[in-house]
Amino acid sequence: MTTMAQETDIRRHELAGFLRSRRERISPEQVGLPRGRRRRTPGLRREEVAQLSAVGVTWYTWLEQARDIQVSPQVLDAIARALLLDQSERAHLFALAGAVDPAPGTPCPTVTPSLRQMLQQLEPIPACIQNSRYDILAYNRTYARLLCDLDRLPPEDRNCMILAFTNDDWRAAVAELGDANRMMAAKFRASMAEHLAEPAWKALLARLEKSPEFREVWARHEVVSQGGRTKLIRNAHVGLLHLEHNNLWLGPIAGPRLISYVPLDAESRQRLEQLQALALAEV
């Protein structure tokens, strides 16, 4: 039987590993720091995270060494911002630390005001920002109505994998759903290879495995890094859309990316303009 002390020790080590994994995946340039010539550490150094979080280097080092120290919610908030954690990662950080988030729903630092403005300027082209876990971090009005009504969903459900295997509206909008979902699962498996021990990924996989369809597809162990670019979408409001799917990476290839769906013919462009008008009328 696991005692309370053992459980706390496990969580401290999980927290330490999680912090190290996130630190090593952020480049100095992403947080406005110079790279320098003698950098050997992948990602950020501990002292750089401490500097960005306004905490002591020794204290932060102890945190990554899983020492038994007290961590306030305010310090966790600062660390989450310094490490550019998205909402799912932030929630896991506080859960592992056994603390209550003082600012739940905090916008992801990766999605800057300029990126949000870019999403708006792309209208009527549907566009969103996703991370490698397929969480939808931000989106414009046309994307909000492209496959389902995203605004009606809680933030924790705004994940393309979850929606593709569980949301009836999303599934009805995707032409050739079976092939599309097999491709998504294969890309998800390829992305997950570098994140097998991370809590947010494990939690998402556990949730997906409640779907019999996902379990059947996942058991095939298919892997692919990129899928087809042409998409046929049966939008519930304006009809069939013939679109080209594009990725624009916003940082390291395992990081967030801007997704856009560009119309491939005049009729699809006109229908996207109609969809944008409908979305704006609902505001």
XYZ file of N, CA and C in Angstrom:
849
model
N 0.847 -1.195 0.000
C 0.000 0.000 0.000
C 0.888 1.253 0.000
N 0.549 2.220 -0.866
C 1.311 3.456 -0.949
C 0.910 4.401 0.176
N 1.883 4.845 0.933
C 1.604 5.783 2.015
C 1.543 7.201 1.472
N 1.029 8.113 2.306
C 0.940 9.512 1.913
C 2.332 10.078 1.614
N 3.323 9.711 2.439
C 4.685 10.199 2.238
C 5.253 9.700 0.911
N 4.981 8.429 0.563
C 5.466 7.878 -0.697
C 4.812 8.573 -1.888
N 3.514 8.841 -1.773
C 2.796 9.521 -2.850
C 3.347 10.927 -3.064
N 3.627 11.619 -1.969
C 4.191 12.968 -2.070
C 5.565 12.932 -2.730
N 6.360 11.934 -2.370
C 7.697 11.799 -2.961
C 7.601 11.519 -4.458
N 6.653 10.690 -4.853
C 6.454 10.382 -6.274
C 6.072 11.643 -7.040
N 5.183 12.423 -6.450
C 4.746 13.647 -7.127
C 5.882 14.653 -7.259
N 6.748 14.729 -6.231
C 7.885 15.645 -6.311
C 8.813 15.255 -7.463
N 9.060 13.953 -7.622
C 9.937 13.497 -8.703
C 9.268 13.685 -10.069
N 7.939 13.486 -10.137
C 7.216 13.748 -11.376
C 7.310 15.225 -11.743
N 7.161 16.074 -10.715
C 7.253 17.514 -10.932
C 8.645 17.900 -11.420
N 9.669 17.343 -10.798
C 11.045 17.643 -11.196
C 11.298 17.241 -12.644
N 10.858 16.045 -13.010
C 11.046 15.582 -14.383
C 10.275 16.418 -15.388
N 9.083 16.827 -15.006
C 8.266 17.647 -15.893
C 8.929 18.998 -16.147
N 9.429 19.627 -15.084
C 10.095 20.921 -15.231
C 11.335 20.806 -16.120
N 12.122 19.766 -15.922
C 13.316 19.585 -16.752
C 12.942 19.411 -18.222
N 11.902 18.618 -18.478
C 11.515 18.355 -19.864
C 11.053 19.625 -20.549
N 10.325 20.471 -19.824
C 9.852 21.709 -20.440
C 11.006 22.702 -20.630
N 11.893 22.786 -19.651
C 13.041 23.705 -19.758
C 13.901 23.360 -20.962
N 14.105 22.073 -21.207
C 14.995 21.637 -22.270
C 14.393 21.816 -23.662
N 13.086 22.100 -23.725
C 12.432 22.251 -25.024
C 12.202 23.706 -25.418
N 12.693 24.631 -24.618
C 12.519 26.052 -24.923
C 13.862 26.657 -25.292
N 13.912 27.304 -26.423
C 15.156 27.952 -26.833
C 15.269 29.320 -26.170
N 16.496 29.814 -25.967
C 16.664 31.152 -25.387
C 15.952 32.226 -26.198
N 15.949 32.066 -27.522
C 15.327 33.067 -28.388
C 13.825 33.176 -28.137
N 13.187 32.072 -27.745
C 11.750 32.108 -27.501
C 11.377 32.989 -26.320
N 12.278 33.168 -25.395
C 11.987 33.984 -24.212
C 12.815 35.268 -24.178
N 13.410 35.617 -25.324
C 14.114 36.878 -25.434
C 15.503 36.904 -24.838
N 16.153 35.738 -24.721
C 17.510 35.673 -24.177
C 18.512 35.365 -25.283
N 19.741 35.878 -25.168
C 20.765 35.557 -26.174
C 21.237 34.112 -26.033
N 21.552 33.488 -27.143
C 22.003 32.097 -27.102
C 23.436 31.989 -26.584
N 24.307 32.895 -26.991
C 25.708 32.791 -26.577
C 26.448 31.737 -27.383
N 27.760 31.705 -27.221
C 28.593 30.810 -28.032
C 28.890 29.473 -27.358
N 28.824 29.411 -26.046
C 29.262 28.196 -25.342
C 28.110 27.427 -24.720
N 26.946 27.513 -25.296
C 25.787 26.824 -24.727
C 25.851 25.327 -25.027
N 25.869 24.531 -23.993
C 25.860 23.073 -24.135
C 24.532 22.469 -23.699
N 23.829 23.192 -22.823
C 22.555 22.689 -22.306
C 21.474 22.795 -23.377
N 20.715 21.711 -23.632
C 19.583 21.844 -24.556
C 18.513 22.731 -23.922
N 18.035 23.683 -24.686
C 17.014 24.565 -24.138
C 17.593 25.608 -23.209
N 16.851 25.904 -22.138
C 17.269 26.915 -21.171
C 18.115 26.310 -20.062
N 18.952 27.135 -19.448
C 19.682 26.727 -18.251
C 18.791 26.966 -17.032
N 19.122 26.265 -15.942
C 18.337 26.456 -14.711
C 18.372 27.900 -14.240
N 19.560 28.520 -14.330
C 19.668 29.898 -13.856
C 18.831 30.855 -14.701
N 18.622 30.497 -15.967
C 17.790 31.348 -16.825
C 16.321 31.235 -16.442
N 15.871 30.021 -16.133
C 14.489 29.855 -15.663
C 14.299 30.592 -14.339
N 15.286 30.476 -13.452
C 15.211 31.178 -12.173
C 15.130 32.687 -12.387
N 15.929 33.193 -13.305
C 15.925 34.624 -13.604
C 14.561 35.052 -14.143
N 14.021 34.304 -15.090
C 12.732 34.648 -15.689
C 11.589 34.545 -14.678
N 11.753 33.655 -13.693
C 10.707 33.444 -12.686
C 10.892 34.306 -11.448
N 12.019 35.026 -11.391
C 12.340 35.881 -10.233
C 12.442 35.066 -8.948
N 13.123 33.897 -9.032
C 13.385 33.085 -7.845
C 14.886 32.800 -7.787
N 15.345 32.311 -6.659
C 16.759 32.006 -6.502
C 17.184 30.800 -7.314
N 18.398 30.823 -7.824
C 18.903 29.707 -8.621
C 18.991 28.437 -7.782
N 19.489 28.559 -6.548
C 19.605 27.387 -5.676
C 18.235 26.789 -5.397
N 17.268 27.656 -5.121
C 15.910 27.172 -4.821
C 15.332 26.441 -6.024
N 15.483 27.018 -7.237
C 14.933 26.360 -8.420
C 15.661 25.045 -8.682
N 16.965 25.010 -8.449
C 17.727 23.772 -8.618
C 17.198 22.689 -7.686
N 16.921 23.056 -6.450
C 16.351 22.093 -5.508
C 15.008 21.568 -6.007
N 14.219 22.445 -6.616
C 12.912 22.033 -7.138
C 13.078 20.973 -8.212
N 14.061 21.151 -9.102
C 14.308 20.166 -10.156
C 15.006 18.917 -9.624
N 15.526 18.993 -8.411
C 16.139 17.819 -7.785
C 15.161 17.070 -6.889
N 13.899 17.479 -6.932
C 12.825 16.841 -6.167
C 13.039 16.927 -4.660
N 13.679 18.013 -4.200
C 13.856 18.178 -2.764
C 12.531 18.569 -2.107
N 12.452 18.318 -0.819
C 11.231 18.592 -0.064
C 11.213 20.065 0.339
N 10.727 20.911 -0.569
C 10.654 22.346 -0.300
C 9.235 22.836 -0.555
N 8.900 23.957 0.036
C 7.570 24.540 -0.135
C 7.540 25.397 -1.399
N 6.471 25.255 -2.179
C 6.315 26.020 -3.416
C 4.971 26.732 -3.370
N 4.978 28.044 -3.422
C 3.735 28.807 -3.361
C 3.065 28.844 -4.733
N 1.748 29.029 -4.770
C 1.051 29.158 -6.059
C 1.579 30.317 -6.899
N 1.987 31.395 -6.236
C 2.498 32.553 -6.972
C 3.805 32.223 -7.698
N 4.670 31.440 -7.045
C 5.923 31.038 -7.683
C 5.643 30.062 -8.827
N 4.723 29.142 -8.630
C 4.355 28.221 -9.700
C 3.800 28.978 -10.904
N 3.035 30.019 -10.640
C 2.503 30.844 -11.713
C 3.642 31.486 -12.505
N 4.638 31.999 -11.785
C 5.780 32.631 -12.443
C 6.569 31.616 -13.276
N 6.755 30.408 -12.741
C 7.480 29.365 -13.466
C 6.698 28.940 -14.706
N 5.375 28.811 -14.569
C 4.539 28.427 -15.710
C 4.663 29.437 -16.841
N 4.698 30.714 -16.482
C 4.843 31.759 -17.510
C 6.242 31.719 -18.130
N 7.250 31.510 -17.297
C 8.623 31.478 -17.800
C 8.837 30.317 -18.774
N 8.196 29.188 -18.499
C 8.354 27.996 -19.338
C 7.339 27.929 -20.475
N 6.544 28.998 -20.635
C 5.569 29.093 -21.731
C 4.594 27.917 -21.737
N 4.150 27.495 -20.537
C 3.242 26.359 -20.453
C 1.878 26.710 -21.021
N 1.284 25.772 -21.761
C -0.081 25.982 -22.208
C -1.032 25.587 -21.081
N -2.334 25.667 -21.320
C -3.296 25.466 -20.238
C -3.227 24.052 -19.659
N -3.072 23.044 -20.517
C -3.012 21.664 -20.017
C -1.749 21.445 -19.190
N -0.626 21.953 -19.683
C 0.637 21.796 -18.958
C 0.597 22.570 -17.640
N 0.004 23.742 -17.664
C -0.113 24.541 -16.442
C -0.955 23.795 -15.403
N -2.070 23.219 -15.835
C -2.925 22.478 -14.913
C -2.171 21.306 -14.293
N -1.346 20.610 -15.095
C -0.571 19.485 -14.571
C 0.508 19.956 -13.604
N 1.113 21.105 -13.895
C 2.120 21.653 -12.991
C 1.536 21.859 -11.594
N 0.380 22.487 -11.518
C -0.243 22.754 -10.217
C -0.737 21.467 -9.558
N -1.204 20.523 -10.364
C -1.653 19.252 -9.795
C -0.488 18.489 -9.170
N 0.641 18.446 -9.874
C 1.810 17.752 -9.350
C 2.344 18.417 -8.091
N 2.228 19.745 -8.033
C 2.705 20.476 -6.859
C 1.684 20.469 -5.720
N 0.486 19.942 -5.989
C -0.556 19.910 -4.964
C -1.024 21.295 -4.564
N -1.081 22.206 -5.546
C -1.445 23.595 -5.274
C -2.649 23.992 -6.118
N -3.335 25.043 -5.680
C -4.485 25.579 -6.405
C -4.019 26.720 -7.294
N -4.362 26.660 -8.560
C -3.964 27.683 -9.522
C -4.632 29.015 -9.166
N -3.856 30.075 -8.906
C -4.451 31.362 -8.558
C -5.085 32.070 -9.747
N -4.759 31.625 -10.960
C -5.299 32.271 -12.163
C -5.677 31.217 -13.197
N -6.715 30.401 -12.888
C -7.113 29.367 -13.855
C -7.595 30.011 -15.148
N -7.344 29.328 -16.248
C -7.742 29.884 -17.531
C -6.790 30.925 -18.063
N -5.607 31.026 -17.481
C -4.616 31.987 -17.955
C -4.252 31.698 -19.416
N -4.287 32.722 -20.273
C -3.939 32.491 -21.687
C -2.517 31.944 -21.828
N -2.348 31.083 -22.823
C -1.033 30.504 -23.076
C -0.065 31.583 -23.524
N 1.110 31.735 -22.877
C 2.072 32.769 -23.274
C 2.576 32.607 -24.696
N 2.499 31.391 -25.224
C 2.941 31.167 -26.595
C 2.089 31.954 -27.585
N 0.811 32.123 -27.251
C -0.103 32.834 -28.142
C -0.068 34.314 -27.780
N 0.786 35.051 -28.433
C 0.979 36.460 -28.147
C -0.153 37.290 -28.763
N -0.329 38.537 -28.313
C -1.337 39.414 -28.933
C -1.157 39.559 -30.441
N 0.090 39.591 -30.903
C 0.319 39.727 -32.342
C -0.149 38.486 -33.105
N 0.010 37.298 -32.489
C -0.483 36.081 -33.139
C -2.011 36.062 -33.168
N -2.645 36.536 -32.114
C -4.110 36.617 -32.106
C -4.590 37.584 -33.189
N -3.875 38.685 -33.367
C -4.236 39.629 -34.410
C -4.045 38.998 -35.790
N -2.982 38.196 -35.948
C -2.755 37.514 -37.215
C -3.918 36.585 -37.545
N -4.406 35.855 -36.544
C -5.548 34.970 -36.768
C -6.749 35.753 -37.291
N -7.006 36.920 -36.707
C -8.130 37.740 -37.150
C -7.919 38.243 -38.573
N -6.679 38.636 -38.897
C -6.397 39.187 -40.214
C -6.505 38.128 -41.320
N -6.394 36.868 -40.962
C -6.495 35.804 -41.954
C -7.936 35.536 -42.400
N -8.926 36.035 -41.669
C -10.320 35.826 -42.058
C -10.538 36.264 -43.515
N -11.356 35.519 -44.291
C -12.203 34.398 -43.872
C -11.511 33.037 -43.869
N -10.200 33.007 -44.073
C -9.499 31.720 -44.020
C -9.542 31.192 -42.589
N -10.074 30.004 -42.363
C -10.089 29.428 -41.008
C -8.659 29.161 -40.539
N -8.356 29.554 -39.313
C -6.994 29.368 -38.802
C -7.033 29.211 -37.298
N -6.066 28.460 -36.778
C -5.948 28.269 -35.336
C -4.493 28.040 -34.991
N -4.197 28.057 -33.705
C -2.867 27.706 -33.208
C -3.016 26.458 -32.353
N -2.251 25.429 -32.699
C -2.271 24.159 -31.975
C -0.877 23.856 -31.457
N -0.817 23.025 -30.403
C 0.468 22.475 -30.003
C 0.596 21.067 -30.564
N 1.707 20.415 -30.310
C 1.944 19.089 -30.879
C 1.015 18.026 -30.295
N 0.310 18.370 -29.214
C -0.654 17.454 -28.593
C -2.057 17.653 -29.170
N -2.169 18.549 -30.168
C -3.430 18.851 -30.851
C -4.402 19.667 -29.992
N -3.929 20.260 -28.901
C -4.761 21.216 -28.178
C -4.926 22.462 -29.046
N -6.141 22.985 -29.129
C -6.408 24.211 -29.881
C -6.235 25.372 -28.910
N -5.161 26.132 -29.064
C -4.802 27.177 -28.110
C -5.478 28.507 -28.415
N -5.756 28.760 -29.691
C -6.426 29.994 -30.110
C -6.968 29.769 -31.519
N -7.988 30.550 -31.906
C -8.597 30.365 -33.229
C -9.365 31.617 -33.626
N -9.607 31.766 -34.946
C -10.407 32.896 -35.397
C -11.870 32.485 -35.547
N -12.709 33.451 -35.918
C -14.158 33.205 -35.919
C -14.560 32.143 -36.946
N -13.917 32.155 -38.113
C -14.293 31.184 -39.143
C -13.923 29.768 -38.714
N -12.741 29.612 -38.102
C -12.360 28.286 -37.622
C -13.306 27.828 -36.514
N -13.812 28.766 -35.730
C -14.704 28.414 -34.623
C -15.974 27.725 -35.105
N -16.350 27.949 -36.384
C -17.568 27.340 -36.930
C -17.262 26.369 -38.065
N -16.015 26.046 -38.291
C -15.653 25.219 -39.438
C -16.098 23.772 -39.281
N -15.772 23.145 -38.160
C -16.042 21.724 -37.950
C -17.070 21.475 -36.853
N -17.123 22.369 -35.883
C -18.130 22.322 -34.828
C -18.141 23.703 -34.183
N -19.009 23.903 -33.207
C -19.061 25.195 -32.520
C -18.088 25.153 -31.341
N -16.856 25.592 -31.588
C -15.830 25.507 -30.550
C -16.160 26.350 -29.328
N -16.825 27.469 -29.537
C -17.116 28.356 -28.411
C -18.025 27.708 -27.373
N -18.792 26.730 -27.777
C -19.702 26.048 -26.852
C -19.013 24.957 -26.033
N -17.760 24.662 -26.383
C -17.047 23.582 -25.706
C -16.185 24.140 -24.583
N -16.042 23.415 -23.479
C -15.089 23.838 -22.443
C -13.667 23.733 -22.975
N -12.736 24.551 -22.474
C -11.361 24.549 -22.991
C -10.715 23.173 -23.003
N -11.016 22.329 -22.003
C -10.365 21.021 -21.939
C -10.820 20.081 -23.063
N -11.936 20.416 -23.739
C -12.413 19.598 -24.850
C -11.947 20.123 -26.203
N -11.268 21.244 -26.229
C -10.814 21.820 -27.496
C -9.478 21.185 -27.892
N -9.573 19.962 -28.283
C -8.426 19.165 -28.700
C -8.854 18.371 -29.923
N -8.096 18.460 -31.007
C -8.511 17.848 -32.263
C -8.648 16.333 -32.177
N -7.794 15.683 -31.397
C -7.904 14.240 -31.237
C -9.198 13.875 -30.507
N -9.477 14.560 -29.412
C -10.714 14.307 -28.668
C -11.926 14.530 -29.566
N -11.932 15.645 -30.292
C -13.082 15.986 -31.133
C -13.239 14.989 -32.282
N -12.135 14.568 -32.878
C -12.193 13.660 -34.022
C -12.777 12.300 -33.656
N -12.597 11.883 -32.401
C -13.073 10.558 -32.002
C -14.328 10.585 -31.132
N -14.759 11.767 -30.687
C -15.898 11.785 -29.756
C -16.978 12.809 -30.076
N -16.693 13.839 -30.872
C -17.673 14.911 -31.094
C -18.468 14.647 -32.371
N -19.778 14.506 -32.246
C -20.623 14.142 -33.394
C -20.594 15.200 -34.497
N -20.612 16.477 -34.128
C -20.618 17.534 -35.142
C -19.306 17.540 -35.929
N -18.193 17.431 -35.216
C -16.875 17.396 -35.868
C -16.786 16.205 -36.813
N -17.204 15.048 -36.350
C -17.104 13.825 -37.131
C -17.978 13.894 -38.385
N -19.168 14.517 -38.269
C -20.054 14.640 -39.428
C -19.474 15.579 -40.483
N -18.635 16.519 -40.063
C -18.073 17.508 -40.989
C -16.874 16.987 -41.769
N -16.241 15.929 -41.291
C -15.008 15.438 -41.923
C -15.339 14.381 -42.975
N -15.061 14.700 -44.226
C -15.231 13.714 -45.281
C -14.172 12.619 -45.124
N -14.529 11.398 -45.438
C -13.616 10.259 -45.300
C -13.053 10.201 -43.881
N -13.957 10.165 -42.924
C -13.584 10.244 -41.509
C -12.614 9.140 -41.095
N -12.849 7.926 -41.543
C -11.985 6.823 -41.125
C -10.536 7.042 -41.503
N -10.294 7.419 -42.760
C -8.923 7.666 -43.210
C -8.313 8.859 -42.483
N -9.126 9.903 -42.285
C -8.628 11.102 -41.606
C -8.217 10.792 -40.171
N -9.020 9.995 -39.475
C -8.707 9.676 -38.085
C -7.511 8.725 -37.974
N -7.367 7.825 -38.913
C -6.177 6.967 -38.918
C -4.917 7.813 -39.092
N -4.971 8.799 -39.982
C -3.820 9.666 -40.214
C -3.510 10.501 -38.968
N -4.554 11.034 -38.312
C -4.348 11.832 -37.106
C -3.712 10.995 -36.005
N -4.210 9.773 -35.820
C -3.667 8.903 -34.781
C -2.208 8.553 -35.068
N -1.889 8.349 -36.339
C -0.500 8.028 -36.716
C 0.420 9.212 -36.454
N -0.042 10.431 -36.757
C 0.765 11.625 -36.485
C 0.892 11.858 -34.979
N -0.188 11.580 -34.259
C -0.161 11.730 -32.799
C 0.851 10.770 -32.176
N 0.895 9.532 -32.669
C 1.869 8.561 -32.150
C 3.293 9.027 -32.420
N 3.537 9.568 -33.616
C 4.874 10.061 -33.946
C 5.269 11.214 -33.023
N 4.317 12.109 -32.743
C 4.606 13.243 -31.856
C 4.831 12.790 -30.418
N 4.099 11.774 -29.984
C 4.147 11.356 -28.591
C 5.450 10.654 -28.226
N 6.203 10.211 -29.217
C 7.430 9.466 -28.940
C 8.386 10.248 -28.045
N 8.373 11.576 -28.151
C 9.271 12.399 -27.348
C 8.638 12.846 -26.027
N 7.413 12.406 -25.753
C 6.691 12.909 -24.576
C 6.062 11.778 -23.752
N 6.601 10.567 -23.861
C 5.954 9.400 -23.261
C 5.754 9.527 -21.761
N 6.653 10.218 -21.070
C 6.568 10.292 -19.607
C 5.856 11.549 -19.120
N 5.397 12.401 -20.032
C 4.813 13.670 -19.603
C 3.346 13.504 -19.218
N 2.965 14.045 -18.063
C 1.600 13.839 -17.539
C 0.500 14.272 -18.494
N 0.638 15.421 -19.147
C -0.429 15.912 -20.017
C -0.674 14.956 -21.183
N 0.391 14.378 -21.731
C 0.246 13.415 -22.825
C -0.384 12.120 -22.335
N 0.045 11.647 -21.181
C -0.512 10.402 -20.639
C -1.989 10.571 -20.325
N -2.370 11.746 -19.812
C -3.778 11.994 -19.491
C -4.622 12.035 -20.761
N -4.109 12.658 -21.811
C -4.844 12.705 -23.074
C -5.006 11.314 -23.665
N -3.935 10.513 -23.644
C -4.025 9.158 -24.188
C -5.041 8.331 -23.408
N -5.049 8.452 -22.091
C -6.017 7.712 -21.270
C -7.443 8.106 -21.628
N -7.641 9.368 -21.900
C -8.985 9.824 -22.269
C -9.383 9.293 -23.645
N -8.452 9.306 -24.584
C -8.733 8.811 -25.931
C -9.047 7.315 -25.933
N -8.397 6.584 -25.062
C -8.571 5.128 -25.051
C -9.955 4.696 -24.564
N -10.764 5.651 -24.131
C -12.165 5.335 -23.815
C -12.991 5.147 -25.090
N -12.450 5.580 -26.225
C -13.135 5.424 -27.509
C -12.751 4.098 -28.148
N -13.721 3.204 -28.414
C -13.399 1.931 -29.082
C -12.744 2.141 -30.444
N -13.202 3.157 -31.178
C -12.612 3.430 -32.487
C -11.144 3.813 -32.352
N -10.845 4.661 -31.383
C -9.442 5.043 -31.190
C -8.606 3.831 -30.796
N -9.110 2.994 -29.895
C -8.339 1.822 -29.469
C -8.017 0.924 -30.654
N -8.978 0.770 -31.572
C -8.753 -0.082 -32.733
C -7.684 0.513 -33.644
N -7.749 1.824 -33.876
C -6.768 2.499 -34.728
C -5.399 2.517 -34.056
N -5.361 2.775 -32.757
C -4.107 2.875 -32.008
C -3.367 1.541 -31.996
N -4.109 0.459 -31.997
C -3.498 -0.871 -31.945
C -2.726 -1.208 -33.218
N -2.918 -0.438 -34.273
C -2.201 -0.696 -35.524
C -0.748 -0.197 -35.472
N -0.445 0.671 -34.527
C 0.916 1.199 -34.359
C 1.430 1.887 -35.621
N 0.560 2.564 -36.328
C 0.974 3.292 -37.518
C 1.614 4.619 -37.110
N 2.623 5.036 -37.858
C 3.346 6.276 -37.554
C 3.553 7.036 -38.851
N 3.269 8.331 -38.812
C 3.522 9.207 -39.950
C 3.750 10.608 -39.407
N 4.664 11.342 -40.018
C 4.970 12.685 -39.522
C 4.114 13.754 -40.185
N 3.727 13.551 -41.438
C 2.912 14.522 -42.150
C 1.812 13.795 -42.910
N 0.646 14.441 -42.999
C -0.472 13.843 -43.711
C -0.788 14.597 -44.996
N -1.920 14.225 -45.623
C -2.345 14.900 -46.830
C -2.744 16.338 -46.560
N -2.612 17.198 -47.569
C -2.881 18.611 -47.393
C -4.271 19.001 -47.879
N -4.869 18.223 -48.778
C -6.197 18.552 -49.299
C -7.267 18.007 -48.371
N -8.226 18.885 -47.994
C -9.272 18.494 -47.061
C -10.645 18.801 -47.654
N -11.565 17.864 -47.511
C -12.963 18.088 -47.858
C -13.759 18.152 -46.562
N -14.429 19.269 -46.353
C -15.184 19.474 -45.122
C -16.622 19.797 -45.472
N -17.551 19.081 -44.860
C -18.986 19.321 -45.045
C -19.464 20.236 -43.920
N -19.355 21.524 -44.124
C -19.747 22.463 -43.078
C -21.260 22.484 -42.925
N -21.732 22.458 -41.686
C -23.169 22.391 -41.406
C -23.911 23.644 -41.848
N -23.213 24.763 -42.043
C -23.856 26.037 -42.351
C -23.799 26.405 -43.828
N -22.674 26.101 -44.502
C -22.508 26.589 -45.882
C -22.242 25.494 -46.893
N -22.135 24.250 -46.461
C -21.968 23.162 -47.402
C -20.521 22.707 -47.581
N -20.257 22.047 -48.720
C -18.968 21.406 -48.956
C -17.871 22.439 -49.214
N -16.723 22.238 -48.556
C -15.568 23.112 -48.699
C -14.361 22.295 -49.159
N -13.687 22.793 -50.193
C -12.488 22.139 -50.720
C -11.309 23.005 -50.294
N -10.496 22.520 -49.333
C -9.496 23.350 -48.676
C -8.113 22.700 -48.702
N -7.104 23.541 -48.561
C -5.726 23.054 -48.416
C -5.251 23.343 -46.997
N -4.786 22.300 -46.322
C -4.322 22.390 -44.937
C -2.847 22.773 -44.927
N -2.511 23.840 -44.172
C -1.124 24.306 -44.098
C -0.673 24.419 -42.647
N 0.616 24.101 -42.393
C 1.243 24.259 -41.079
C 2.310 25.338 -41.149
N 2.304 26.250 -40.195
C 3.387 27.215 -40.042
C 3.922 27.071 -38.632
N 5.127 26.514 -38.489
C 5.687 26.262 -37.165
C 6.113 27.583 -36.526
N 5.763 27.771 -35.258
C 6.042 29.012 -34.547
C 7.289 28.924 -33.678
N 7.934 27.787 -33.654
C 9.136 27.581 -32.850
C 9.745 26.262 -33.265
N 10.334 25.527 -32.307
C 10.849 24.188 -32.626
C 9.752 23.324 -33.218
N 10.124 22.378 -34.064
C 9.121 21.606 -34.796
C 8.191 20.819 -33.871
N 8.607 20.569 -32.634
C 7.729 19.873 -31.688
C 6.834 20.850 -30.930
N 6.939 22.131 -31.242
C 6.191 23.142 -30.517
C 4.892 23.526 -31.202
N 4.383 24.716 -30.893
C 3.091 25.136 -31.462
C 3.215 25.484 -32.938
N 2.084 25.432 -33.626
C 2.052 25.740 -35.049
C 0.749 26.454 -35.398
N 0.807 27.272 -36.424
C -0.386 27.934 -36.937
C -0.946 27.086 -38.062
N -2.210 26.719 -37.943
C -2.894 25.893 -38.934
C -3.853 26.775 -39.714
N -3.818 26.678 -41.035
C -4.771 27.423 -41.852
C -5.384 26.502 -42.902
N -6.603 26.859 -43.334
C -7.321 26.084 -44.349
C -7.653 27.027 -45.504
N -6.845 26.970 -46.554
C -6.964 27.896 -47.680
C -7.909 27.304 -48.727
N -8.885 28.093 -49.214
C -9.817 27.564 -50.223
C -9.100 27.262 -51.537
N -9.480 26.161 -52.167
C -8.838 25.732 -53.405
C -9.644 26.098 -54.650
N -10.822 26.675 -54.458
C -11.609 27.121 -55.610
C -12.476 28.305 -55.183
N -13.038 28.983 -56.186
C -13.810 30.206 -55.929
C -15.060 29.920 -55.096
N -15.673 28.773 -55.337
C -16.892 28.444 -54.589
C -16.590 28.250 -53.110
N -15.475 27.587 -52.795
C -15.103 27.395 -51.391
C -14.770 28.736 -50.743
N -14.110 29.611 -51.478
C -13.806 30.950 -50.953
C -15.095 31.710 -50.632
N -16.049 31.647 -51.527
C -17.327 32.336 -51.306
C -18.047 31.760 -50.092
N -17.988 30.459 -49.959
C -18.676 29.831 -48.823
C -17.979 30.153 -47.494
N -16.659 30.285 -47.513
C -15.951 30.712 -46.300
C -16.330 32.138 -45.922
N -16.518 32.995 -46.914
C -16.961 34.359 -46.628
C -18.348 34.355 -46.006
N -19.210 33.453 -46.472
C -20.549 33.323 -45.882
C -20.439 32.833 -44.437
N -19.531 31.882 -44.219
C -19.344 31.348 -42.872
C -18.826 32.423 -41.929
N -17.905 33.249 -42.412
C -17.397 34.349 -41.602
C -18.522 35.314 -41.248
N -19.368 35.633 -42.202
C -20.481 36.543 -41.937
C -21.433 35.976 -40.886
N -21.693 34.669 -40.977
C -22.553 34.019 -39.980
C -21.928 34.089 -38.590
N -20.634 33.834 -38.524
C -19.942 33.862 -37.237
C -19.960 35.255 -36.632
N -19.723 36.269 -37.456
C -19.724 37.643 -36.967
C -21.116 38.079 -36.530
N -22.146 37.579 -37.193
C -23.524 37.932 -36.833
C -23.908 37.395 -35.467
N -23.232 36.346 -35.027
C -23.537 35.722 -33.734
C -22.833 36.419 -32.574
N -21.865 37.280 -32.880
C -21.094 37.941 -31.821
C -21.956 38.959 -31.081
